Amino acid sequence: MDSFYPINSDESGTVTTASIFNPHEYIGGTLVAIAGNDFATIACDTRLTNDFNIRKMRSQSKLFDVSPQTVLGSVGCWCDTLALLSLVRSFSLKYELDNLMPVCPDSLASMLTRTKFTRQYFVSSVVAGIDSNGLGAVYFNDPSGNYLRLPHHISGTGGRIILPTLGWFEGNEEDQMNAITTSLTVDKAVEISMEAFRTARDSDIFVGNCMFINIITREGVQFKQLPLP
């Protein structure tokens, strides 16, 4: 039977290997998002990988500004990330024209859910920002389209490694029941994110190079770049 994929064979005609193109290639990466009382932070590493091969791009952000108070983070298949980002940009523009105000995290998370229910994207998405009530918000969207508002969330290959470093939240049972962490400051959220990525860098080849972090407040989005030595 003819094949669409190029097949390698030796001189006797015996098939040795098959080189199959996979459009849904996972490029690794990790996201850490935290919602505070009047702010939200979302951080990512900057490494793109293919299996255990580190690609030439070592400074690729996985965070995308959607509006002055909303940021989208995405890890998974890179081509699906770019395709989904294009839809998000179009939705954001239409939302602003229709409502005369920038899109908020609540509306963007709902849009991602509807989009992923109709077409599968091999990405995990995290929306962070300031909601319509002026509170910090973090929404997680899985590849199937389900979404949930959380006080903090980790997505990507370093999730299981990073989880123990978020022990700070364990002693705050009241915050765990809410969608925000009321007793957290911006500086502490940045410190927790940095420690999480340093831990992941030591054990996960898919995490490394730098940490990009966006700090979202009512005044807008502040960007920081911190090395992962």
Tab-separated table of C-alpha atoms in Angstrom:
chain	number	residue	atom	x	y	z
A	1	MET	CA	0.000	0.000	0.000
A	2	ASP	CA	1.289	3.423	-0.875
A	3	SER	CA	2.134	5.686	2.043
A	4	PHE	CA	2.056	9.431	2.416
A	5	TYR	CA	5.171	9.231	4.587
A	6	PRO	CA	8.753	8.826	3.296
A	7	ILE	CA	10.083	5.369	4.201
A	8	ASN	CA	13.771	4.461	4.455
A	9	SER	CA	14.887	1.004	3.301
A	10	ASP	CA	18.187	-0.774	2.758
A	11	GLU	CA	19.458	-2.247	-0.578
A	12	SER	CA	17.389	-5.418	-0.176
A	13	GLY	CA	14.220	-3.383	0.152
A	14	THR	CA	13.717	-4.112	3.835
A	15	VAL	CA	12.062	-1.210	5.625
A	16	THR	CA	14.280	0.128	8.426
A	17	THR	CA	12.690	3.314	9.652
A	18	ALA	CA	9.798	5.546	8.733
A	19	SER	CA	10.102	9.302	8.931
A	20	ILE	CA	6.645	10.529	9.858
A	21	PHE	CA	5.769	14.203	10.048
A	22	ASN	CA	3.840	15.020	13.186
A	23	PRO	CA	2.072	18.399	12.996
A	24	HIS	CA	1.199	18.249	16.707
A	25	GLU	CA	4.745	18.337	18.004
A	26	TYR	CA	4.985	19.139	21.714
A	27	ILE	CA	7.568	21.848	22.372
A	28	GLY	CA	7.573	21.655	26.167
A	29	GLY	CA	7.471	24.647	28.448
A	30	THR	CA	5.903	25.544	31.773
A	31	LEU	CA	3.528	28.243	33.050
A	32	VAL	CA	2.977	29.421	36.626
A	33	ALA	CA	0.060	31.785	37.321
A	34	ILE	CA	-1.000	33.290	40.654
A	35	ALA	CA	-4.038	35.454	41.445
A	36	GLY	CA	-3.796	38.057	44.199
A	37	ASN	CA	-6.358	40.404	45.683
A	38	ASP	CA	-5.778	43.225	43.166
A	39	PHE	CA	-3.195	41.705	40.843
A	40	ALA	CA	-2.266	38.558	38.949
A	41	THR	CA	1.069	37.190	37.785
A	42	ILE	CA	1.832	34.716	35.036
A	43	ALA	CA	5.319	33.421	34.265
A	44	CYS	CA	6.891	31.135	31.656
A	45	ASP	CA	10.274	29.784	30.675
A	46	THR	CA	11.727	30.667	27.262
A	47	ARG	CA	12.982	27.336	25.886
A	48	LEU	CA	11.505	25.570	22.846
A	49	THR	CA	12.408	21.886	22.622
A	50	ASN	CA	11.877	18.882	20.393
A	51	ASP	CA	12.095	15.705	22.472
A	52	PHE	CA	15.524	16.143	24.059
A	53	ASN	CA	16.825	18.524	21.404
A	54	ILE	CA	16.883	22.195	22.373
A	55	ARG	CA	15.908	24.330	19.433
A	56	LYS	CA	17.771	27.477	18.456
A	57	MET	CA	15.107	29.708	20.030
A	58	ARG	CA	16.020	30.104	23.684
A	59	SER	CA	14.175	33.366	24.270
A	60	GLN	CA	10.661	32.526	23.067
A	61	SER	CA	7.918	33.854	25.304
A	62	LYS	CA	4.797	31.769	25.845
A	63	LEU	CA	2.877	34.784	27.179
A	64	PHE	CA	0.765	37.027	24.961
A	65	ASP	CA	-0.845	40.355	25.884
A	66	VAL	CA	-4.489	40.321	24.807
A	67	SER	CA	-5.664	43.557	26.452
A	68	PRO	CA	-4.247	46.071	28.964
A	69	GLN	CA	-5.397	43.808	31.821
A	70	THR	CA	-5.501	40.317	30.281
A	71	VAL	CA	-2.644	37.957	29.366
A	72	LEU	CA	-2.836	34.559	27.677
A	73	GLY	CA	-0.259	31.854	28.380
A	74	SER	CA	-0.101	28.697	26.275
A	75	VAL	CA	2.071	25.564	26.274
A	76	GLY	CA	1.866	22.483	24.086
A	77	CYS	CA	1.907	22.267	20.305
A	78	TRP	CA	3.500	25.480	19.034
A	79	CYS	CA	1.596	25.656	15.738
A	80	ASP	CA	-1.686	25.246	17.635
A	81	THR	CA	-0.595	27.983	20.034
A	82	LEU	CA	-0.080	30.403	17.141
A	83	ALA	CA	-3.363	29.400	15.491
A	84	LEU	CA	-5.275	29.859	18.750
A	85	LEU	CA	-3.555	33.192	19.372
A	86	SER	CA	-4.760	34.448	15.998
A	87	LEU	CA	-8.355	33.641	16.974
A	88	VAL	CA	-7.901	35.275	20.367
A	89	ARG	CA	-6.595	38.479	18.787
A	90	SER	CA	-9.606	38.622	16.447
A	91	PHE	CA	-12.026	37.943	19.305
A	92	SER	CA	-10.376	40.617	21.457
A	93	LEU	CA	-10.726	43.235	18.721
A	94	LYS	CA	-14.378	42.363	18.061
A	95	TYR	CA	-15.149	42.332	21.788
A	96	GLU	CA	-13.676	45.803	22.225
A	97	LEU	CA	-15.615	47.182	19.239
A	98	ASP	CA	-18.890	45.646	20.425
A	99	ASN	CA	-18.579	46.516	24.110
A	100	LEU	CA	-16.420	49.671	23.963
A	101	MET	CA	-14.077	48.162	26.551
A	102	PRO	CA	-11.091	45.756	26.493
A	103	VAL	CA	-11.715	42.045	26.936
A	104	CYS	CA	-11.457	40.774	30.532
A	105	PRO	CA	-10.151	37.354	31.702
A	106	ASP	CA	-13.677	36.062	32.341
A	107	SER	CA	-14.816	36.651	28.758
A	108	LEU	CA	-11.585	35.350	27.231
A	109	ALA	CA	-11.728	32.114	29.261
A	110	SER	CA	-15.323	31.590	28.148
A	111	MET	CA	-14.341	32.202	24.507
A	112	LEU	CA	-11.506	29.661	24.732
A	113	THR	CA	-13.923	27.075	26.109
A	114	ARG	CA	-16.351	27.515	23.223
A	115	THR	CA	-13.502	27.428	20.694
A	116	LYS	CA	-11.921	24.247	22.060
A	117	PHE	CA	-15.265	22.464	22.216
A	118	THR	CA	-15.699	22.964	18.459
A	119	ARG	CA	-12.097	22.278	17.429
A	120	GLN	CA	-9.325	20.569	19.339
A	121	TYR	CA	-6.116	22.477	19.986
A	122	PHE	CA	-3.251	20.528	21.523
A	123	VAL	CA	-2.432	23.236	24.061
A	124	SER	CA	-3.075	24.025	27.700
A	125	SER	CA	-4.037	27.672	28.128
A	126	VAL	CA	-3.936	29.911	31.190
A	127	VAL	CA	-5.636	33.310	31.267
A	128	ALA	CA	-4.478	35.802	33.908
A	129	GLY	CA	-5.535	39.353	34.581
A	130	ILE	CA	-7.960	41.652	36.365
A	131	ASP	CA	-11.616	40.642	36.209
A	132	SER	CA	-14.662	42.875	35.830
A	133	ASN	CA	-14.773	43.397	39.619
A	134	GLY	CA	-11.161	44.560	39.819
A	135	LEU	CA	-9.877	41.324	41.368
A	136	GLY	CA	-6.970	39.175	40.226
A	137	ALA	CA	-8.083	36.209	38.118
A	138	VAL	CA	-6.469	32.999	36.851
A	139	TYR	CA	-8.373	30.657	34.539
A	140	PHE	CA	-7.089	27.301	33.316
A	141	ASN	CA	-8.320	25.860	29.991
A	142	ASP	CA	-7.396	22.272	29.176
A	143	PRO	CA	-7.147	20.955	25.565
A	144	SER	CA	-10.736	19.654	25.762
A	145	GLY	CA	-12.169	23.090	26.515
A	146	ASN	CA	-12.958	22.692	30.207
A	147	TYR	CA	-12.034	25.693	32.321
A	148	LEU	CA	-11.774	26.537	35.984
A	149	ARG	CA	-10.968	29.640	38.011
A	150	LEU	CA	-8.199	29.008	40.539
A	151	PRO	CA	-6.063	30.972	43.027
A	152	HIS	CA	-2.963	29.591	41.276
A	153	HIS	CA	-2.158	27.117	38.537
A	154	ILE	CA	0.778	25.309	36.895
A	155	SER	CA	0.745	23.990	33.323
A	156	GLY	CA	3.416	22.225	31.306
A	157	THR	CA	6.160	19.681	31.705
A	158	GLY	CA	7.498	21.069	34.986
A	159	GLY	CA	4.175	20.885	36.817
A	160	ARG	CA	4.853	17.837	38.983
A	161	ILE	CA	8.319	19.102	39.864
A	162	ILE	CA	7.133	22.590	40.754
A	163	LEU	CA	4.087	21.549	42.798
A	164	PRO	CA	5.983	20.945	46.089
A	165	THR	CA	7.537	24.428	45.899
A	166	LEU	CA	4.050	25.944	46.203
A	167	GLY	CA	3.797	24.764	49.793
A	168	TRP	CA	3.282	28.391	50.813
A	169	PHE	CA	-0.355	28.021	49.808
A	170	GLU	CA	-0.942	24.933	51.952
A	171	GLY	CA	-1.088	26.922	55.173
A	172	ASN	CA	-3.697	29.288	53.748
A	173	GLU	CA	-6.802	27.115	53.823
A	174	GLU	CA	-9.126	30.104	53.545
A	175	ASP	CA	-7.396	31.244	50.360
A	176	GLN	CA	-7.594	27.754	48.912
A	177	MET	CA	-11.385	27.984	49.038
A	178	ASN	CA	-11.406	31.265	47.106
A	179	ALA	CA	-10.445	32.183	43.561
A	180	ILE	CA	-7.827	34.657	44.824
A	181	THR	CA	-5.044	34.652	47.387
A	182	THR	CA	-5.850	37.644	49.603
A	183	SER	CA	-2.729	37.501	51.799
A	184	LEU	CA	-0.217	37.506	48.921
A	185	THR	CA	1.830	40.487	47.721
A	186	VAL	CA	3.240	41.073	44.243
A	187	ASP	CA	6.825	40.647	45.450
A	188	LYS	CA	5.972	37.340	47.142
A	189	ALA	CA	4.222	36.059	44.005
A	190	VAL	CA	7.285	36.899	41.902
A	191	GLU	CA	9.547	35.195	44.466
A	192	ILE	CA	7.379	32.038	44.463
A	193	SER	CA	7.371	31.933	40.648
A	194	MET	CA	11.141	32.359	40.466
A	195	GLU	CA	11.750	29.579	43.003
A	196	ALA	CA	9.368	27.312	41.101
A	197	PHE	CA	11.250	27.722	37.824
A	198	ARG	CA	14.630	27.290	39.468
A	199	THR	CA	13.412	23.981	40.884
A	200	ALA	CA	12.066	22.849	37.508
A	201	ARG	CA	15.232	23.907	35.686
A	202	ASP	CA	17.321	21.515	37.791
A	203	SER	CA	15.210	18.454	36.903
A	204	ASP	CA	13.434	19.174	33.624
A	205	ILE	CA	15.370	19.581	30.363
A	206	PHE	CA	12.352	21.287	28.814
A	207	VAL	CA	12.650	24.245	31.225
A	208	GLY	CA	15.493	26.727	31.111
A	209	ASN	CA	17.261	29.845	29.856
A	210	CYS	CA	15.080	32.681	31.253
A	211	MET	CA	11.849	33.365	33.077
A	212	PHE	CA	9.453	35.916	31.652
A	213	ILE	CA	6.829	37.172	34.073
A	214	ASN	CA	3.903	39.522	33.527
A	215	ILE	CA	2.505	41.370	36.541
A	216	ILE	CA	-1.055	42.509	35.798
A	217	THR	CA	-2.671	45.272	37.839
A	218	ARG	CA	-5.398	47.840	37.236
A	219	GLU	CA	-2.723	50.151	35.810
A	220	GLY	CA	-1.684	47.627	33.138
A	221	VAL	CA	0.874	44.882	32.499
A	222	GLN	CA	4.435	45.076	33.799
A	223	PHE	CA	7.018	42.799	32.167
A	224	LYS	CA	10.099	41.352	33.866
A	225	GLN	CA	12.833	39.077	32.556
A	226	LEU	CA	14.807	37.066	35.092
A	227	PRO	CA	17.660	34.671	34.200
A	228	LEU	CA	17.633	31.002	35.197
A	229	PRO	CA	21.377	30.448	35.800
